[in-house]
Short mmCIF file of N, CA, C and O in Angstrom, two decimals:
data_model
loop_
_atom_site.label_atom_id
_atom_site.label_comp_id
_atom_site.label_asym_id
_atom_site.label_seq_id
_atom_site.Cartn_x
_atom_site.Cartn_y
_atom_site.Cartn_z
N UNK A 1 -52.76 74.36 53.41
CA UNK A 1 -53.52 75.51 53.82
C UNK A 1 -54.87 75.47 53.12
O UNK A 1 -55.00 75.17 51.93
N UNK A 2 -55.94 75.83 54.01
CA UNK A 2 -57.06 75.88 53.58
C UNK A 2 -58.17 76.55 53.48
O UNK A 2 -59.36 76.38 53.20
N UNK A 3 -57.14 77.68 53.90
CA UNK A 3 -58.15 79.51 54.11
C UNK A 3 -56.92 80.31 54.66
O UNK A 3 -56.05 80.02 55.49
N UNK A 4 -57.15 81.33 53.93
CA UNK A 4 -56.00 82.49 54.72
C UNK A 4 -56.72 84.10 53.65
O UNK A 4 -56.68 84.62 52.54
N UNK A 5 -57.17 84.19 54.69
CA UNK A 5 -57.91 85.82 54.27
C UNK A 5 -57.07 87.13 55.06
O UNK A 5 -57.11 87.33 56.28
N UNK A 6 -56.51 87.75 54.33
CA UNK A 6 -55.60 88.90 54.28
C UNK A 6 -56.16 90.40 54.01
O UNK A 6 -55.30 91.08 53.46
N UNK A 7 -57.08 90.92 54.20
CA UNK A 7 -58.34 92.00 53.72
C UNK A 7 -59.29 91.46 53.10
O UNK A 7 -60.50 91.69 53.16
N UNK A 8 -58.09 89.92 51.87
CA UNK A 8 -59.28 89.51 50.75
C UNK A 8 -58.69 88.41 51.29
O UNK A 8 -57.68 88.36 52.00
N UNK A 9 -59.86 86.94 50.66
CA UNK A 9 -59.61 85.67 50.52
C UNK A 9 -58.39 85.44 49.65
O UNK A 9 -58.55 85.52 48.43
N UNK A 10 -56.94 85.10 50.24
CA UNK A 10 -56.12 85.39 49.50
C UNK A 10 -55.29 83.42 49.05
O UNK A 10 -54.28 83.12 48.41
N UNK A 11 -56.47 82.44 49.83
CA UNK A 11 -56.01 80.64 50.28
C UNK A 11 -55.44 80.71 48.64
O UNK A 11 -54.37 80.11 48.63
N UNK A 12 -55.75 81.19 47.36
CA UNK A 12 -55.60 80.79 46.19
C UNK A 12 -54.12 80.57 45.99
O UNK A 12 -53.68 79.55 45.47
N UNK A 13 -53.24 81.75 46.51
CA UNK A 13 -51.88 82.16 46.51
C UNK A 13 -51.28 81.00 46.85
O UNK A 13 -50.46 80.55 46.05
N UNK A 14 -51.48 80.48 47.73
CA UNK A 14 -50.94 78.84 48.81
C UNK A 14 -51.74 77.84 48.11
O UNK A 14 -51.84 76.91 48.90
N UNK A 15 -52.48 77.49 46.83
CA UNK A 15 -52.77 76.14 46.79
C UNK A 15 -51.41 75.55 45.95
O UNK A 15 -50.66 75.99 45.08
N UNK A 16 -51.55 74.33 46.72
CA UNK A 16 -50.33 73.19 46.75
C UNK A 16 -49.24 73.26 47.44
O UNK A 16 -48.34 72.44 47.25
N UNK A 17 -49.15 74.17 48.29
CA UNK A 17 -48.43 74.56 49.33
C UNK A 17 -48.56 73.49 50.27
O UNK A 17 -49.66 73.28 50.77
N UNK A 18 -47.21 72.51 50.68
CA UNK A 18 -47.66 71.61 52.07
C UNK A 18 -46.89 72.32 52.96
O UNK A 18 -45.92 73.04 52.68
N UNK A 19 -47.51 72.01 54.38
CA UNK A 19 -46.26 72.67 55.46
C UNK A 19 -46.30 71.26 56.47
O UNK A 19 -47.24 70.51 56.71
N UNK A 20 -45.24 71.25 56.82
CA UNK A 20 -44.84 69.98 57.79
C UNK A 20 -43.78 70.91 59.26
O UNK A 20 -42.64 71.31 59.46
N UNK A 21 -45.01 70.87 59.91
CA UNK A 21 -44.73 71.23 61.64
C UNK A 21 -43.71 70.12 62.47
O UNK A 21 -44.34 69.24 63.06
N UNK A 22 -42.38 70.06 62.57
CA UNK A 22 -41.50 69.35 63.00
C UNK A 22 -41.67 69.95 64.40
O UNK A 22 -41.87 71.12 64.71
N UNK A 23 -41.50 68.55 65.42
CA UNK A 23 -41.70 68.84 67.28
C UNK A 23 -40.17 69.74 67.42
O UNK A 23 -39.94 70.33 68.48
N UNK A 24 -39.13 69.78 66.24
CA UNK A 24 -38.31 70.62 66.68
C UNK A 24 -37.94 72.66 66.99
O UNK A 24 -37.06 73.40 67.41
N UNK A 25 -39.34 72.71 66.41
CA UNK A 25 -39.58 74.12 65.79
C UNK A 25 -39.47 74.43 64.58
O UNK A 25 -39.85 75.58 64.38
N UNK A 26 -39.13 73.92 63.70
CA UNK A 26 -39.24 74.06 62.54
C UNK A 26 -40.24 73.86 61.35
O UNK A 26 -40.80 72.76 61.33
N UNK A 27 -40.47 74.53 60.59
CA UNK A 27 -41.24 74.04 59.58
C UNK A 27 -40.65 73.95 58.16
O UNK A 27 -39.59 74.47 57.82
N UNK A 28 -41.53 73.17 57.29
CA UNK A 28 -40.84 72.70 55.82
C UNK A 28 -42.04 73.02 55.30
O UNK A 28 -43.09 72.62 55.79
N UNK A 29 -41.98 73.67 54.41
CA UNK A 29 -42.98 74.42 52.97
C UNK A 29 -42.90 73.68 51.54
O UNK A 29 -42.52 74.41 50.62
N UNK A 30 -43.11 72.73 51.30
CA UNK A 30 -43.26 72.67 49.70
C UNK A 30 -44.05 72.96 48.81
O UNK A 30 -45.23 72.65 48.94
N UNK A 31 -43.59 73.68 47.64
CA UNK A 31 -44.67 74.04 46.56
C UNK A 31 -43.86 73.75 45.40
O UNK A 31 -42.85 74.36 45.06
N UNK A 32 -44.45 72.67 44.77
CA UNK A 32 -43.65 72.63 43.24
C UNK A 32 -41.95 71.74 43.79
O UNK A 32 -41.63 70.81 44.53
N UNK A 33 -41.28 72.71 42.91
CA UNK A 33 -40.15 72.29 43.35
C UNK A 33 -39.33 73.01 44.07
O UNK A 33 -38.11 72.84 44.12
N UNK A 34 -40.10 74.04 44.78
CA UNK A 34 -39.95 75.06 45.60
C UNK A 34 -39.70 74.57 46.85
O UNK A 34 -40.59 73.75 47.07
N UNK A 35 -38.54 74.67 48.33
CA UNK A 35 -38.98 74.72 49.13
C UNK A 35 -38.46 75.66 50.02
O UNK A 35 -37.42 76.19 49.64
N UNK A 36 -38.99 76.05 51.25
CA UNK A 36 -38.83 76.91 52.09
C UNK A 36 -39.06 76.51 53.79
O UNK A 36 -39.83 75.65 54.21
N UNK A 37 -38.34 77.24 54.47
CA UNK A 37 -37.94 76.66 55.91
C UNK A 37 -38.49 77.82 56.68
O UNK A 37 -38.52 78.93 56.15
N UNK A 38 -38.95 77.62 57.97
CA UNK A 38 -39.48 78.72 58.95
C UNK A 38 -39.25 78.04 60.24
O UNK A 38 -38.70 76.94 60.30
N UNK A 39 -39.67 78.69 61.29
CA UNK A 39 -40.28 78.23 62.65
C UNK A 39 -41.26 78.48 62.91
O UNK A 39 -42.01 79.28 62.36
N UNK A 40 -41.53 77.48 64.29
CA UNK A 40 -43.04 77.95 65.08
C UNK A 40 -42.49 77.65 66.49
O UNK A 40 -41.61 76.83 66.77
N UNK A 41 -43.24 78.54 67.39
CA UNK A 41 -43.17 78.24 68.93
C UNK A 41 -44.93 78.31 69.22
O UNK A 41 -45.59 79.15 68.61
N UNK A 42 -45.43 77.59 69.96
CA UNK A 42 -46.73 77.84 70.93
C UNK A 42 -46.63 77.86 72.31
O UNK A 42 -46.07 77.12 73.12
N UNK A 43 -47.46 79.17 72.42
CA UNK A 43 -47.22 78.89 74.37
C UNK A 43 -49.13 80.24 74.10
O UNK A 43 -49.78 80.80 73.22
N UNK A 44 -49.08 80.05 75.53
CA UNK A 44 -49.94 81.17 75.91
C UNK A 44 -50.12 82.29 76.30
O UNK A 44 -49.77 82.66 77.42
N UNK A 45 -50.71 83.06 75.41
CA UNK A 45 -50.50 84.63 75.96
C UNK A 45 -51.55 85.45 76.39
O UNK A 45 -52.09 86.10 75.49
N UNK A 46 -51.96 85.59 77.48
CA UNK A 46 -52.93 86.46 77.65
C UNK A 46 -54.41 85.71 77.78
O UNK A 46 -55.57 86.11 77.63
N UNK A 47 -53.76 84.27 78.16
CA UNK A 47 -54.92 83.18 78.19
C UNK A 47 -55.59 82.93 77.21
O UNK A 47 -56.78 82.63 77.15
N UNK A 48 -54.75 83.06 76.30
CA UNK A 48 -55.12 82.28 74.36
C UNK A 48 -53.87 81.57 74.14
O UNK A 48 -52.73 81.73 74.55
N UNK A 49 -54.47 80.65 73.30
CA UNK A 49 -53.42 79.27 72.64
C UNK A 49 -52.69 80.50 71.41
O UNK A 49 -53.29 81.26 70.64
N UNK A 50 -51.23 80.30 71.61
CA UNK A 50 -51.39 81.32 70.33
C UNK A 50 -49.83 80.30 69.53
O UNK A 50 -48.92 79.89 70.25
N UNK A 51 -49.85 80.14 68.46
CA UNK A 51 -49.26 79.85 67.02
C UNK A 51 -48.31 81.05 66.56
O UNK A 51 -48.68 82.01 65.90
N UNK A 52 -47.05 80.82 67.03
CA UNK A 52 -46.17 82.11 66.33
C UNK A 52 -45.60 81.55 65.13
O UNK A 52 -45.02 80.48 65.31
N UNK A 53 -45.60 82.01 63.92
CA UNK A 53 -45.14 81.92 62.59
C UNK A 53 -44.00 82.60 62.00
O UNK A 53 -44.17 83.80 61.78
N UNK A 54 -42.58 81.95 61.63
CA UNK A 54 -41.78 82.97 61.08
C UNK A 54 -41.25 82.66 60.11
O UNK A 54 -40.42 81.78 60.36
N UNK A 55 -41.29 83.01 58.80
CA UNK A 55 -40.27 82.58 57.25
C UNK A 55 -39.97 83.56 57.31
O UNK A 55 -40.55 84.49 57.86
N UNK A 56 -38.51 83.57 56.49
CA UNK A 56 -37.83 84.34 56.03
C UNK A 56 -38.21 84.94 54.16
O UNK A 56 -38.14 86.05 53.63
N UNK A 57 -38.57 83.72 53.71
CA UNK A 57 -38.95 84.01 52.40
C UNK A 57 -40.11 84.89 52.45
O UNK A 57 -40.94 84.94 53.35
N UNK A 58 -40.06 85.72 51.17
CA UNK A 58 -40.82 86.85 50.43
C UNK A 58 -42.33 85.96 50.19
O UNK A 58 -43.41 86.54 50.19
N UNK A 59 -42.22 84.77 50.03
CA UNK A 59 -43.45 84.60 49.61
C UNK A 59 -44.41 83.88 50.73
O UNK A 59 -45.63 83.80 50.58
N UNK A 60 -43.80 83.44 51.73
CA UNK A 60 -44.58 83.44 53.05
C UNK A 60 -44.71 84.50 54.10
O UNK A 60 -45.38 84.27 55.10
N UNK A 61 -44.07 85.71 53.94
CA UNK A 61 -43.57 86.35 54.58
C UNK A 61 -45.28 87.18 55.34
O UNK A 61 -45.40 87.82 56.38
N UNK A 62 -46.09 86.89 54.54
CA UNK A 62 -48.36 87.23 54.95
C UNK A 62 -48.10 86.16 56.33
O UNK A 62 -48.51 86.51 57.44
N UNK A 63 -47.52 85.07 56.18
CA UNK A 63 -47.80 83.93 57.08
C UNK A 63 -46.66 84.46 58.29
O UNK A 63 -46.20 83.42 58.77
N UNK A 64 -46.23 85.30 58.76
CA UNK A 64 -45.23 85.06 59.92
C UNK A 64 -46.32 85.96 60.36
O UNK A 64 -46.82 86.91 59.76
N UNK A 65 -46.67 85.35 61.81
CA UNK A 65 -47.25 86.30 62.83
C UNK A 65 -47.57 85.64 63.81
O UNK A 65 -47.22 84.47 63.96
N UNK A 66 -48.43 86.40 64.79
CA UNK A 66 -48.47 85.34 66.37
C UNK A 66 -50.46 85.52 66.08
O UNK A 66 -51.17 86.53 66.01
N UNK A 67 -50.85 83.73 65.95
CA UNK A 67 -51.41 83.55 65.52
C UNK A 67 -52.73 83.35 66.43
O UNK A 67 -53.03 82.17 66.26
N UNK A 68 -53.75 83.99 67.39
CA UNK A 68 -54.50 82.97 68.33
C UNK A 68 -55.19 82.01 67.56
O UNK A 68 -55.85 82.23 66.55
N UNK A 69 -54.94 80.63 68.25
CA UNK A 69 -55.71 79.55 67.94
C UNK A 69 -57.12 79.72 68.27
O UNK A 69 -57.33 79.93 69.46
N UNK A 70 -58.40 79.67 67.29
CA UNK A 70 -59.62 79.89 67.88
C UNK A 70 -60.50 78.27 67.77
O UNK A 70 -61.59 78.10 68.31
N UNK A 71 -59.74 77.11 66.93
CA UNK A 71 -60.26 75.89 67.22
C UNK A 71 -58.85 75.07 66.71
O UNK A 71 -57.83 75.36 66.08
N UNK A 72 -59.29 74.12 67.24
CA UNK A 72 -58.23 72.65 66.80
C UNK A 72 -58.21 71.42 66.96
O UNK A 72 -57.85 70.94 68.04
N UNK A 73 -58.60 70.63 65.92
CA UNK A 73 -58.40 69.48 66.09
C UNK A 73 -57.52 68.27 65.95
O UNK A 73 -56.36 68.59 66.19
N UNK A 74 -57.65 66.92 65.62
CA UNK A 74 -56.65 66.08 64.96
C UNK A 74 -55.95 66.05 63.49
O UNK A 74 -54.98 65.49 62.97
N UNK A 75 -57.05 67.03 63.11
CA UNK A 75 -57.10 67.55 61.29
C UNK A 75 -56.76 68.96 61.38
O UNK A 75 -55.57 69.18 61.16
N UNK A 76 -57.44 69.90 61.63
CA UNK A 76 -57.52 71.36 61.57
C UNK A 76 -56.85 71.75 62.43
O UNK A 76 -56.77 71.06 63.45
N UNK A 77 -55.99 73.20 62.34
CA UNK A 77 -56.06 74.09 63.55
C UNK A 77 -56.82 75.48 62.52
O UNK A 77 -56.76 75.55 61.29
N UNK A 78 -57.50 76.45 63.46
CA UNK A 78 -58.12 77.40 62.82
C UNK A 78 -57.63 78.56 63.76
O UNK A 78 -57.67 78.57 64.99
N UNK A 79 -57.10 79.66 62.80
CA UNK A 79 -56.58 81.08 63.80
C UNK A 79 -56.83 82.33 63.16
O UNK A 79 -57.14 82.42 61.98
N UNK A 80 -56.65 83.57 64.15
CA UNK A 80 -56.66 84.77 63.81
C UNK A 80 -55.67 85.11 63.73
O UNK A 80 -54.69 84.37 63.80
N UNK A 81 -55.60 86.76 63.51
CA UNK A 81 -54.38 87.61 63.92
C UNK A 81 -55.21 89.23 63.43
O UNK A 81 -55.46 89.75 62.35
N UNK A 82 -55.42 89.59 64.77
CA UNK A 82 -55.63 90.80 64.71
C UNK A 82 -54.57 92.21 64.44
O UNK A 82 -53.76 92.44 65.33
N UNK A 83 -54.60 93.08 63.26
CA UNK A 83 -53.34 93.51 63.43
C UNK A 83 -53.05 95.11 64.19
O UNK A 83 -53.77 96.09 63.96
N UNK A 84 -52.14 95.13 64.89
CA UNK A 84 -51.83 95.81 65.48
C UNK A 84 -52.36 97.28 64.74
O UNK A 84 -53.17 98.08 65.22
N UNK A 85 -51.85 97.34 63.80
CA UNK A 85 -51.93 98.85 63.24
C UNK A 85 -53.30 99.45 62.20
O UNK A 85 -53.76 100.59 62.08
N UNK A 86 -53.65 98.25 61.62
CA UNK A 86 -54.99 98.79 61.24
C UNK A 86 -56.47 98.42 61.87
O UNK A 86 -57.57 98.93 61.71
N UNK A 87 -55.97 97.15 62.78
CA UNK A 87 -56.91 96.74 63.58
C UNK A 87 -57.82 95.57 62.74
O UNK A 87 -58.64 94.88 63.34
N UNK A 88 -57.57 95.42 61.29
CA UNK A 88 -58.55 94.44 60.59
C UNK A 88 -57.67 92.95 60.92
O UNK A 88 -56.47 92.96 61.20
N UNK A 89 -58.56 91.63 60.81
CA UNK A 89 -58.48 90.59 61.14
C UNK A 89 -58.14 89.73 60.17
O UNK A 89 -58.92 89.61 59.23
N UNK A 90 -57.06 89.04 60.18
CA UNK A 90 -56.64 87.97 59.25
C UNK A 90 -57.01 86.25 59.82
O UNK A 90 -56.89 85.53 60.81
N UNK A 91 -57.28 86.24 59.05
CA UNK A 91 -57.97 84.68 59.32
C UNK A 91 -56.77 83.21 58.48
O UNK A 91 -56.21 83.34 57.39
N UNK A 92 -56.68 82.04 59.35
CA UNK A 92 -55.95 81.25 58.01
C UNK A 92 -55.98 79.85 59.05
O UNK A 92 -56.05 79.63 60.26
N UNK A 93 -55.91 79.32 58.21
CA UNK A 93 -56.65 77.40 58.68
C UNK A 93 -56.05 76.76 58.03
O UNK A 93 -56.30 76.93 56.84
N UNK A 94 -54.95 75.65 58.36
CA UNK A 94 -53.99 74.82 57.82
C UNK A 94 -55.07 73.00 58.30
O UNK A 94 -55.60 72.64 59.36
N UNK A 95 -55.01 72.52 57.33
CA UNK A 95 -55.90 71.18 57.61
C UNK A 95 -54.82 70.26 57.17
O UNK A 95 -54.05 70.79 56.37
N UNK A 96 -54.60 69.13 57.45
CA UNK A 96 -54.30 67.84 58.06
C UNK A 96 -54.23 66.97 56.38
O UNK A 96 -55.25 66.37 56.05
N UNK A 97 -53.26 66.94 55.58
CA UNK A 97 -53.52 65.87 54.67
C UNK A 97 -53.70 64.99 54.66
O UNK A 97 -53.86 64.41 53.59
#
């Protein structure tokens, strides 16, 4: 991860954090000797690429949401998430080791 702004620039929380996107839906989190398991599905909603995010753990738990993709490349994907209830914008960009 290489930006994830939460009201505040919050990327500090996640450095050394890897995530590994498996074509099965799943994801793998390592930090330390920490690890942690989630999913992802992508499809389109509303004619946006959108990134759905889900852990169960407490400490990814900022990261589960349905994410629009606003760029992506072979390295980067870059997304929002506007939130429903206060209306402010979370930003977060996972890059390519």
């Amino acid at each position: 991860m290489t930006y994830f702004f939460d009201t505040t620039n919050k990327t500090a929380n996640y450095l050394g954090y890897n995530f590994t996107f498996s074509p099965n839906g799943t994801i793998a989190v390592v930090s330390g000797n920490a690890t942690f398991s989630g999913q992802w599905n992508a499809y389109v909603d509303d004619n946006e690429d959108t990134l759905e995010i889900a852990f169960s753990a407490s400490q990814l738990e900022n990261l589960s949401d349905d994410w629009e993709i606003i760029e992506y490349s072979e390295t980067q994907i870059r997304m929002k998430d506007v939130s429903g209830g206060n209306g402010e914008t979370d930003f977060l960009t996972l890059t390519k080791n």
